[in-house]
XYZ file of C-alpha atoms in Angstrom:
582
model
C 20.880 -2.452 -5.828
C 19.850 -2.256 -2.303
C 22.594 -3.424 0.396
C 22.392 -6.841 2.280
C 20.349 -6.643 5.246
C 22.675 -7.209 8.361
C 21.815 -8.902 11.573
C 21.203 -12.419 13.564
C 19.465 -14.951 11.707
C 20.417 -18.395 10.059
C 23.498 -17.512 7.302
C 24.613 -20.708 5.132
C 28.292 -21.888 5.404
C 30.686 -23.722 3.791
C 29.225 -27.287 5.059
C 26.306 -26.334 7.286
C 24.958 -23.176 8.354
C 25.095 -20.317 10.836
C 22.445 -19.081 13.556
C 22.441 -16.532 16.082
C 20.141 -14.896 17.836
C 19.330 -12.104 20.026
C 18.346 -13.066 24.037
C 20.383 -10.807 26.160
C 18.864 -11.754 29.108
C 18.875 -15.827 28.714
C 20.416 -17.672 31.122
C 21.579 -20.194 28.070
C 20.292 -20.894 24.216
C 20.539 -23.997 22.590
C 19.188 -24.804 19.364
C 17.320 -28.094 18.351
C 15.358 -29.175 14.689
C 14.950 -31.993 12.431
C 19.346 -32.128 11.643
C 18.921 -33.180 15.810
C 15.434 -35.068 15.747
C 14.087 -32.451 17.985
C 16.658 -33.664 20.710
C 16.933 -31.382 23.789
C 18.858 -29.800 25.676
C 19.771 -29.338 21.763
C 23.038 -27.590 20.189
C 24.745 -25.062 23.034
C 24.892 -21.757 21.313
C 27.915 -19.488 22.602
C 26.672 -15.790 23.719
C 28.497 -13.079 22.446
C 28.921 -9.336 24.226
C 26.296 -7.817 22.124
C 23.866 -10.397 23.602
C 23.776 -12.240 20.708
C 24.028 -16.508 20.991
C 25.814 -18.304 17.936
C 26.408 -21.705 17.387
C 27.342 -23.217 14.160
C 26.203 -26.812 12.964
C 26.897 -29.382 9.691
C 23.740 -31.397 10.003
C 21.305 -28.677 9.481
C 20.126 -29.025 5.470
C 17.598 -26.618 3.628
C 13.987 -27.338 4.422
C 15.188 -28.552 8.177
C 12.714 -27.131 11.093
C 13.873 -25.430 14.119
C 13.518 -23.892 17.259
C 15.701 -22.060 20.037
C 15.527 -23.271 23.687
C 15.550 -20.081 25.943
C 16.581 -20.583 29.708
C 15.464 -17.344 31.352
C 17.174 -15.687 34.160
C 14.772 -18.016 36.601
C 15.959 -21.021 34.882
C 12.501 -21.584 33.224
C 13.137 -23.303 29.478
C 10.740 -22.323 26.551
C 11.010 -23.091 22.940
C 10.939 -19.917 20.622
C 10.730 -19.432 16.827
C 13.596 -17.416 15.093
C 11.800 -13.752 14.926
C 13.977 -13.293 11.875
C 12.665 -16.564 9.817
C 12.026 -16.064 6.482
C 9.937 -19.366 6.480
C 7.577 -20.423 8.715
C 5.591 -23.441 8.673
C 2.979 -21.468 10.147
C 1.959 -18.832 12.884
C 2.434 -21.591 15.637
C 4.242 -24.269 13.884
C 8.441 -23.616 13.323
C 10.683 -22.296 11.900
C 12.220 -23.412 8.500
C 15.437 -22.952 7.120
C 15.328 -21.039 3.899
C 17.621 -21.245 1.277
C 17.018 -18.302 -1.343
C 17.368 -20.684 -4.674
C 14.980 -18.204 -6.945
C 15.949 -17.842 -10.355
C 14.843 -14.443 -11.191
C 13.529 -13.744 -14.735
C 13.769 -9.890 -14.709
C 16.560 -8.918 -12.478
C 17.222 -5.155 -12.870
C 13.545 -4.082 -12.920
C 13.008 -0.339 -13.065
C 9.415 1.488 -12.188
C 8.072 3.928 -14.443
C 8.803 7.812 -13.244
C 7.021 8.911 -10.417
C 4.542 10.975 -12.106
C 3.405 8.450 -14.398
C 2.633 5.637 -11.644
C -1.100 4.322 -11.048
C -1.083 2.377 -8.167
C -3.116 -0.506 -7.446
C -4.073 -1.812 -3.980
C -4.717 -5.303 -3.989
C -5.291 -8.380 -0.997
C -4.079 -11.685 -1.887
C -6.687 -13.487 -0.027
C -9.453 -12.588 -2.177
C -8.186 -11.001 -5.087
C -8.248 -14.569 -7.102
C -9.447 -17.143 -5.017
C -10.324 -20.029 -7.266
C -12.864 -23.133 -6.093
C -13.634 -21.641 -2.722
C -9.891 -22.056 -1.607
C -7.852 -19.045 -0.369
C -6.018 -16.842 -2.964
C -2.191 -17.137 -3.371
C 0.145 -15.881 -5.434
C 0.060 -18.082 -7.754
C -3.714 -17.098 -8.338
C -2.857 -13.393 -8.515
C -0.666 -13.939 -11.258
C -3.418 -15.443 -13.470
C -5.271 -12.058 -12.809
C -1.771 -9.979 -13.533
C -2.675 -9.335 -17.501
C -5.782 -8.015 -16.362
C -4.232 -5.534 -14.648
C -1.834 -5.005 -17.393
C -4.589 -4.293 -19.292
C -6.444 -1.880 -17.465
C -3.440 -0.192 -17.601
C -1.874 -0.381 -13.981
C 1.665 0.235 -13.376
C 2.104 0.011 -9.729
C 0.480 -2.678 -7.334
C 0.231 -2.842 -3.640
C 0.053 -5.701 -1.442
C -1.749 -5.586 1.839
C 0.517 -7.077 4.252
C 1.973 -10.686 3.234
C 4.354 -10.978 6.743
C 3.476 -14.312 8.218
C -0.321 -13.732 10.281
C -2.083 -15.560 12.641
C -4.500 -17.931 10.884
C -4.265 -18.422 7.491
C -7.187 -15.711 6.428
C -6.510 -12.120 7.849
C -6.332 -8.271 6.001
C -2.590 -8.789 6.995
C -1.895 -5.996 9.649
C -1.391 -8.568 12.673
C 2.431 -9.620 11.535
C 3.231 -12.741 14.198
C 6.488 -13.434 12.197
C 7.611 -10.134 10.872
C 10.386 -11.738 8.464
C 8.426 -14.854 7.336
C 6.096 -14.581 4.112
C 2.529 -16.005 4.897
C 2.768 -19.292 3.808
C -0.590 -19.650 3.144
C -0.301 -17.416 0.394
C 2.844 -19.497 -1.107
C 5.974 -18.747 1.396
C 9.001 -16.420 0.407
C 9.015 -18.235 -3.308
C 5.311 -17.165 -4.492
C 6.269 -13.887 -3.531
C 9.078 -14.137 -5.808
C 7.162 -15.480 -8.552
C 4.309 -12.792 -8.176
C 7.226 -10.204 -8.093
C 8.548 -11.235 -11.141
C 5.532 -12.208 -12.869
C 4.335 -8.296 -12.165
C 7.950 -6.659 -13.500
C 7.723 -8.940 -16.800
C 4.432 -7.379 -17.072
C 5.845 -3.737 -16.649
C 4.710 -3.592 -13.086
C 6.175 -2.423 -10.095
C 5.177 -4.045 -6.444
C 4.893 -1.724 -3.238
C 4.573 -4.324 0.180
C 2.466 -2.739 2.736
C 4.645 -3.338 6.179
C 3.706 -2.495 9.750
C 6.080 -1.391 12.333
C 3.600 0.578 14.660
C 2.884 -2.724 16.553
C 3.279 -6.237 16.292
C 0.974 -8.993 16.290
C -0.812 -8.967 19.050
C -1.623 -13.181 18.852
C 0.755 -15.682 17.637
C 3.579 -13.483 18.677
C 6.793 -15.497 20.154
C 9.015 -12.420 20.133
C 6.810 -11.664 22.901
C 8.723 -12.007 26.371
C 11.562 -13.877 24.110
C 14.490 -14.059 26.702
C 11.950 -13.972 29.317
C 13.038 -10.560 30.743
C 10.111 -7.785 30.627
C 8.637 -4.957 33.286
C 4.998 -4.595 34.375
C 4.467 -7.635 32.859
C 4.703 -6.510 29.404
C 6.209 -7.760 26.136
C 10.093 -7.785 26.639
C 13.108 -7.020 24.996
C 11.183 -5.813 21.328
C 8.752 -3.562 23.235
C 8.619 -0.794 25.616
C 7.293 -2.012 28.749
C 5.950 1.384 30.241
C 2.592 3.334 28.996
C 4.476 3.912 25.376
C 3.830 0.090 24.342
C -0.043 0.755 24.433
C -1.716 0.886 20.844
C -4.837 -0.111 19.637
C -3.822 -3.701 19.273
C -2.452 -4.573 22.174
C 0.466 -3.703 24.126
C 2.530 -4.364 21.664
C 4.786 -1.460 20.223
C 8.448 -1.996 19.425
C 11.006 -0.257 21.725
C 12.028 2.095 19.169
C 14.559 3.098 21.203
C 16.552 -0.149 21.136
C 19.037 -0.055 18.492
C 18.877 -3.951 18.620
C 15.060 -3.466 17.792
C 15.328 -0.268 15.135
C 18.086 -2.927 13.230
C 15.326 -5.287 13.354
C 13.060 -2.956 11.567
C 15.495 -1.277 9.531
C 16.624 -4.625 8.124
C 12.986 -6.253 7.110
C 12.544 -2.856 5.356
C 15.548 -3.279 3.233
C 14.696 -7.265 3.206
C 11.456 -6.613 1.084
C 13.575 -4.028 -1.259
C 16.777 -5.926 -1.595
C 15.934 -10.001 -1.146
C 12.011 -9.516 -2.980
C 13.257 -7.019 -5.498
C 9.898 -4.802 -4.225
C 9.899 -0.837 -5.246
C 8.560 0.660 -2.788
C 7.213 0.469 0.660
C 4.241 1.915 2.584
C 4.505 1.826 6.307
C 1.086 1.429 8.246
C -0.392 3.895 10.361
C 2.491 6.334 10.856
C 0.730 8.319 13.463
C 1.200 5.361 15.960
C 4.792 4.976 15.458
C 5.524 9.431 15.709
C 2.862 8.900 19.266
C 1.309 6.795 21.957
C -1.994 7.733 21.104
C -2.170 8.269 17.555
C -3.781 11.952 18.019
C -0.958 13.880 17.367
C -1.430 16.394 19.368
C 2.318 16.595 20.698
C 1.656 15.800 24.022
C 2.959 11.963 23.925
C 5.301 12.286 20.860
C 7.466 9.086 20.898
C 11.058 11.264 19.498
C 13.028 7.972 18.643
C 10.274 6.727 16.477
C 10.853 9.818 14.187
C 14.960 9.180 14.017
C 13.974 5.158 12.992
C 11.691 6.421 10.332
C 14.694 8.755 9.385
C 17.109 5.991 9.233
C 15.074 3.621 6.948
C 14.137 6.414 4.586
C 17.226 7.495 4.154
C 19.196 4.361 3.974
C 16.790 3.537 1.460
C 17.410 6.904 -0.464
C 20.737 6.358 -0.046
C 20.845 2.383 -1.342
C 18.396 2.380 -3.766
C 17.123 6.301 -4.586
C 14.659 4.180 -7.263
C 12.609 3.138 -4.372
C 9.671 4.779 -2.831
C 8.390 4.959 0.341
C 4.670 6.038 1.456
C 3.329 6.721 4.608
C -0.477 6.222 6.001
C -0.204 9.154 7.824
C -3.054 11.330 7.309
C -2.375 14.018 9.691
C -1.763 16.341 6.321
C 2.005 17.621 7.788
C 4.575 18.825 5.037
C 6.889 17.198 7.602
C 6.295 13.534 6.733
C 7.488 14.364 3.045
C 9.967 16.795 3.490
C 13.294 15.354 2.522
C 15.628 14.212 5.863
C 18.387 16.574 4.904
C 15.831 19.154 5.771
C 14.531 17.576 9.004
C 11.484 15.706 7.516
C 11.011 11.807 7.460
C 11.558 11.686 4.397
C 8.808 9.919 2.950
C 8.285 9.908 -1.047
C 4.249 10.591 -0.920
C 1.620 10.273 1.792
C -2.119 9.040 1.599
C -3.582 12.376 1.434
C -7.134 12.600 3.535
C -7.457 16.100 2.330
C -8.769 14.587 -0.463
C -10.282 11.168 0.149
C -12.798 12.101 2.671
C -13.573 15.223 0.987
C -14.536 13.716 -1.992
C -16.585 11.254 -0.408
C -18.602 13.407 1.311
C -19.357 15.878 -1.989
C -20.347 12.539 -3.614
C -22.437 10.895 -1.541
C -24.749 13.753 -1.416
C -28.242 12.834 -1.652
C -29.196 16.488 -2.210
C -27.240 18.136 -5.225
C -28.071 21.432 -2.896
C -25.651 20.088 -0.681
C -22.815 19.621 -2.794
C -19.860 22.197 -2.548
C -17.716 22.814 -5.486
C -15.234 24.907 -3.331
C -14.340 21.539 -1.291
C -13.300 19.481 -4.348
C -11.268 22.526 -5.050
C -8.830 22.148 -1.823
C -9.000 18.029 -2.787
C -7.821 18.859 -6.362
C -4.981 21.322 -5.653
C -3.686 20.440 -1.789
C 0.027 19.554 -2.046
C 2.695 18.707 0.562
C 5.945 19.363 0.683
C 5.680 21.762 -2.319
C 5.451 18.490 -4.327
C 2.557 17.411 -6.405
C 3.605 13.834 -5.901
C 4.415 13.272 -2.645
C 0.279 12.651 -2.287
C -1.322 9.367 -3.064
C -4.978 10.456 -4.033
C -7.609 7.625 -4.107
C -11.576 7.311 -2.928
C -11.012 4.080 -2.458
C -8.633 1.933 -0.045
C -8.873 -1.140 2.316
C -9.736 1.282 5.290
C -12.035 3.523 3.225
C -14.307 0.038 2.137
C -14.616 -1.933 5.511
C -14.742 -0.925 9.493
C -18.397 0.181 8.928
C -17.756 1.969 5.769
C -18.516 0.505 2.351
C -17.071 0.762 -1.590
C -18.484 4.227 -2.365
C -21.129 3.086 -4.950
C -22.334 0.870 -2.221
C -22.527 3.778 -0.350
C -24.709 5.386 -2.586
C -26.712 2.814 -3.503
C -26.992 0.108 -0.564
C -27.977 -3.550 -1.613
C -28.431 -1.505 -5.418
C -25.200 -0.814 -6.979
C -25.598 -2.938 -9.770
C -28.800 -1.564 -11.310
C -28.084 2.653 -9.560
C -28.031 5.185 -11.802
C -26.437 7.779 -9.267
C -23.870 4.318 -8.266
C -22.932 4.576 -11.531
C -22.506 8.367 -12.525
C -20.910 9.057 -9.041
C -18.655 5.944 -9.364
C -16.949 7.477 -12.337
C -17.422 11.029 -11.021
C -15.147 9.558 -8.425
C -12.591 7.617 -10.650
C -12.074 10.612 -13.004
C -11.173 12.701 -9.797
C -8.666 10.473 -8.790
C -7.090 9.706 -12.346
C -6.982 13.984 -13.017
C -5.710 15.443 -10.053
C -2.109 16.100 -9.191
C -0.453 12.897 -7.605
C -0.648 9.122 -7.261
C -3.477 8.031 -7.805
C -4.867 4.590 -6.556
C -7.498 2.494 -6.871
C -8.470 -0.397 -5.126
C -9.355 -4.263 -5.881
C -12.329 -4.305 -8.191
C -13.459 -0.771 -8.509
C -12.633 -0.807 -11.912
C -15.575 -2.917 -12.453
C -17.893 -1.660 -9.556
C -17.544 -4.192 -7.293
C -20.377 -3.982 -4.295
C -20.009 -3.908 -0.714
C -17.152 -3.484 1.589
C -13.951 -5.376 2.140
C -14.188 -8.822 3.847
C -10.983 -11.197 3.532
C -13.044 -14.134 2.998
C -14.991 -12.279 0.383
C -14.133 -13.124 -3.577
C -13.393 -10.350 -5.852
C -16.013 -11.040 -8.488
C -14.244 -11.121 -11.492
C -17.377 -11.912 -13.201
C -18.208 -8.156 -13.154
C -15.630 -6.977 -16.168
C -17.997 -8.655 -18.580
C -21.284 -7.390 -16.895
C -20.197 -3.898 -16.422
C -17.755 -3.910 -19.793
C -18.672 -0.267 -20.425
C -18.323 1.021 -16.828
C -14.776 -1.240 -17.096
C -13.938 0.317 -20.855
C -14.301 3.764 -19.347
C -11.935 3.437 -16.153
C -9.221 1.961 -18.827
C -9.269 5.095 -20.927
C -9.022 7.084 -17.881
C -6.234 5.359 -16.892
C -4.468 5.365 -20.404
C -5.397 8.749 -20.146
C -3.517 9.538 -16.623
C -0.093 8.062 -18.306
C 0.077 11.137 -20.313
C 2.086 8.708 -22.953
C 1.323 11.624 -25.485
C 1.151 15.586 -25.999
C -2.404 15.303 -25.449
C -2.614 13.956 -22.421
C 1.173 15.133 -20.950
C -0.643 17.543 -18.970
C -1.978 15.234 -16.624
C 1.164 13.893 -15.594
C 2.140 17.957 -14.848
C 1.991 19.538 -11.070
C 0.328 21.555 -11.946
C -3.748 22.186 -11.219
C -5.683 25.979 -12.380
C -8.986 25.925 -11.725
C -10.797 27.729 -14.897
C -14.351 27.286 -14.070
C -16.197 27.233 -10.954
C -20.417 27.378 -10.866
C -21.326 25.983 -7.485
C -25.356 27.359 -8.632
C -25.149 24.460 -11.512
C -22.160 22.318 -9.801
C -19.895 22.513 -12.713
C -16.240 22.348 -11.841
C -13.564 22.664 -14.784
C -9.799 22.501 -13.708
C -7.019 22.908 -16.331
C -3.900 20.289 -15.269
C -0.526 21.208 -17.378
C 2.909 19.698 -17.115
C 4.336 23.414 -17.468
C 4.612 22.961 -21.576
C 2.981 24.881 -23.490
C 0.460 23.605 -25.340
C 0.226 20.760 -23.235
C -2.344 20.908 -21.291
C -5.176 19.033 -20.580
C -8.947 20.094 -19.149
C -11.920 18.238 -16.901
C -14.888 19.870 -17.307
C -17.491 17.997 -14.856
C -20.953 18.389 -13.783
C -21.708 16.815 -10.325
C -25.792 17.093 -10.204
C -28.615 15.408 -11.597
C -29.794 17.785 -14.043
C -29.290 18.176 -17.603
C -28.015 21.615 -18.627
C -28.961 22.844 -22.014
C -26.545 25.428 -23.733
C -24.230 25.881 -20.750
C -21.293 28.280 -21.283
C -18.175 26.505 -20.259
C -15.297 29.045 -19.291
C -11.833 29.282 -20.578
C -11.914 26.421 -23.017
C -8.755 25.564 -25.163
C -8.984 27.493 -28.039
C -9.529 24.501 -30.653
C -11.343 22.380 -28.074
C -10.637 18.502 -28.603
C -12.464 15.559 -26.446
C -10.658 12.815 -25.258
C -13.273 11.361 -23.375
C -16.657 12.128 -22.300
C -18.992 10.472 -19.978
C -22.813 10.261 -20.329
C -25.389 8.165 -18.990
C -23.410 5.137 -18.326
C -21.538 5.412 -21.587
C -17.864 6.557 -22.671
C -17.537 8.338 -25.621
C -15.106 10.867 -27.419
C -17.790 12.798 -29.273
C -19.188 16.119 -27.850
C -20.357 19.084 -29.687
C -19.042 22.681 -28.454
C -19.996 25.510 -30.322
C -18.588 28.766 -28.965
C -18.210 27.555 -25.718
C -21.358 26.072 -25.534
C -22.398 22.558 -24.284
C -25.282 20.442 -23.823
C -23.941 18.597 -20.166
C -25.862 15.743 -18.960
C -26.369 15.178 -15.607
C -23.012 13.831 -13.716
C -21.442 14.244 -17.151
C -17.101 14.493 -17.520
C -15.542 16.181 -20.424
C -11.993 15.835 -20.917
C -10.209 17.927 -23.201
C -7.236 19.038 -24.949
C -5.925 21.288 -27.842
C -7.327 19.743 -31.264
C -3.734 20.411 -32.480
C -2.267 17.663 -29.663
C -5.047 14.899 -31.106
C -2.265 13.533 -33.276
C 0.720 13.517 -30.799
């Protein structure tokens, strides 16, 4: 089990409760709530050497509101929220004493290995929103045997830290502790949590530490001390606090800060019982600019990522972190012993953009075989694993991009052959090359589009595209590798055996280092229809395990001496015939 997080917040005593807080600059802190009916000046807090203020009080009961009173330096009095609330009443409202009463129904949950996980990325805004109303996650969990179903093992949640607004992708945390209580507070996470390990499903929460906010943000200026009229005691106040969203980056550099961010990290591991976390947009936490070109490297931001990945290692080794780098450095998932951050797997770009431009070719001419070779076999770190592969994510379908079959087929998916063909081209990529694969809300049934976070998933879809849904199930079942037939593709290992960029057909053998174990993808990414093609270094005693043809799944093909009939944008998948019954 992970460690208790450590630090100032509200800690429940014998009779009452505890609060502190960090202002190292106030003047005075007092605090006032409903135990004091909002009376002010409210309970004096005593400060501390570390800067910390602590006061102590009897009346305070779970559920209670409350506020600190800051008196800054000038005297001036302002009411703040407790930046370490686990309960908010909302972005603007107060805080709310939390008393962690959850009776957990799976308490030592455990996360299949790492090269069996199939991650799903999922919003709960609009994942399940039910009669027009907002999602929760109570809603998600009506949807979680769905996912069960398909096959998923791993889920992540776009950010669920308290936002401004109650409808928002997440990545504006105004109360970095607090769970959005729009979505159901810190208990519906709990209950979504559990709900997903009953199911034999690990959660991953999606955290940002590269900036905070930038609206609804009352850590901003919080003991009223800043410079150049910036953000205060949690930010750097010179040119590092610029990022895209305001000038709002944490002072890495303040150990009071890097225990603030150290300790949500190991809040969401240890108090949520999550497995994993994947920090936002890396690149503005290692620089100022994001461009990494080592010119405005920010060096403290690269000993806090350090610190959390290896107290997490350290704590709770089950856990995994993942980074939204994208910069493609061995570095980020190099182990911290040997100077790297120390991050389990990155989202690779070396293969999500590549991929995405070889398949939304309008001109088969245009399509190179040779790219999807560097997508299928780039690794980092020396690892297979430590890459999260996907075509699909929550950047990759909005900020004027679309869902790739929308991006084939605009205002058409539904009724486009090459949305179709493509849109499985793409999903058997992802589910057969070497490491984590991910897919995101609803492109197991072709959902249209691009991502909007008032925009319902259309669950309607998994009866109106049943097949299209049938077929991304078996290639998930497939990617488990639960048997000798299909081991392979939970290997690390990726040969390609046939390469015809005159046709476009691309076959890639993926083995687990077994003999006998491995498994072959034989596709064809063009719109023709190729009579008597010679497929190269087939297993000897060829056996399908799925095949994909005009819009239909199917494990019947007929090879005779290497020879197939391939339709256009057709998948074979194969293994030895002597594995069929393993």
């Amino acid at each position: 089990m992970c460690e208790n997080p450590i630090g100032p917040g509200v800690v429940k005593t014998q009779n009452g409760y505890r609060f502190s807080v960090w202002a190292p600059n106030a003047k005075s802190v007092s605090l006032t709530g409903d135990f004091n009916d909002w009376n002010r000046p409210g309970i004096s807090m005593r400060r501390q050497d570390n800067g910390v203020w602590c006061c102590e009080t009897d009346d305070a009961k779970g559920g209670h509101e409350y506020k600190y009173e800051i008196t800054n330096a000038q005297g001036d009095c302002v009411l703040k929220n407790d930046p370490r609330a686990r309960l908010m009443t909302n972005s603007v409202g107060n805080s709310v004493i939390y008393d962690d009463c959850f009776k957990w129904e799976v308490e030592d949950f455990k996360p299949v290995p790492i090269h069996q996980r199939i991650i799903y990325e999922l919003h709960i805004g609009t994942f399940h929103r039910k009669n027009g109303e907002q999602g929760t996650f109570d809603t998600a969990i009506e949807k979680l045997d769905s996912l069960a179903s398909l096959g998923i093992n791993m889920i992540e949640l776009m950010p669920v830290n308290e936002f401004a607004g109650d409808i928002s992708w997440g990545y504006n945390p105004a109360c970095p502790f607090a769970v959005e209580e729009a979505y159901g507070g810190p208990d519906g996470l709990k209950r979504f949590i559990d709900a997903a390990h009953k199911l034999g499903i690990g959660v991953i929460m999606d955290v940002v530490y590269n900036h905070f906010g930038p609206s609804d943000l009352d850590i901003w200026q919080f003991d009223g001390w800043s410079e150049n009229d910036k953000g205060g005691i949690y930010f750097y106040n010179d040119e590092r606090s610029s990022t895209p969203w305001g000038d709002t980056r944490p002072d890495y550099g303040r150990q009071e800060v890097r225990d603030y961010i150290t300790d949500n990290a190991m809040m969401w591991l240890q108090e949520f019982k999550a497995d994993g976390l994947r920090m936002d947009m890396v690149p503005f936490m290692r620089t100022i600019s994001g461009a990494d070109s080592g010119e405005d490297d920010i060096p403290e931001a690269y000993e806090l990522i350090k610190g959390i990945n290896g107290r997490i290692q350290q704590a709770c080794a089950e856990k995994m972190t993942i980074a939204e780098d994208l910069h493609q450095h061995d570095y980020i998932t190099n182990l911290v012993d040997e100077g790297g951050c120390g991050y389990t797997a990155q989202w690779d770009a070396a293969f999500v953009h590549p991929v995405r431009e070889v398949l939304t070719q309008s001109n088969d001419e245009n399509v190179n075989l040779d790219v999807l070779v560097s997508a299928l076999c780039k690794q980092y770190s020396g690892n297979a694993f430590s890459r999260v592969v996907y075509t699909e994510s929550h950047d990759e379908v909005a900020n004027g991009k679309a869902r790739l079959v929308e991006e084939i087929a605009p205002g058409n998916v539904d009724d486009d052959y090459f949305a179709r063909q493509k849109g499985m081209l793409a999903a058997t990529l992802v589910l057969t090359s070497a490491g984590i694969p991910m897919l995101f809300q609803g492109q197991e049934f072709k959902e249209t589009g691009w991502f909007n976070d008032t925009k319902d998933l259309d669950w309607s879809r998994q009866e109106s595209f049943g097949e299209y849904l049938k077929a991304i199930s078996r290639l998930v079942q497939l990617r488990k590798g639960e048997s000798k037939a299909t081991s392979g593709l939970t290997g690390s290992r990726t040969d390609i055996v046939h390469c015809d960029n005159e046709n476009k057909v691309l076959g890639y053998r993926r083995s687990n280092g077994i003999e006998n174990e491995s498994v072959w993808i034989y596709l064809h990414v063009a719109n023709d229809e190729l009579d008597n093609y010679q497929l190269s270094n087939l297993p000897a005693e060829p056996y399908s395990l799925f095949a994909w043809a005009d819009g239909v799944s199917t494990q019947s093909i007929e090879i005779n001496n290497g020879n197939v009939k391939l339709p256009p944008f057709g998948i074979f998948i194969l293994t030895e015939r002597s594995n069929k019954d393993s």
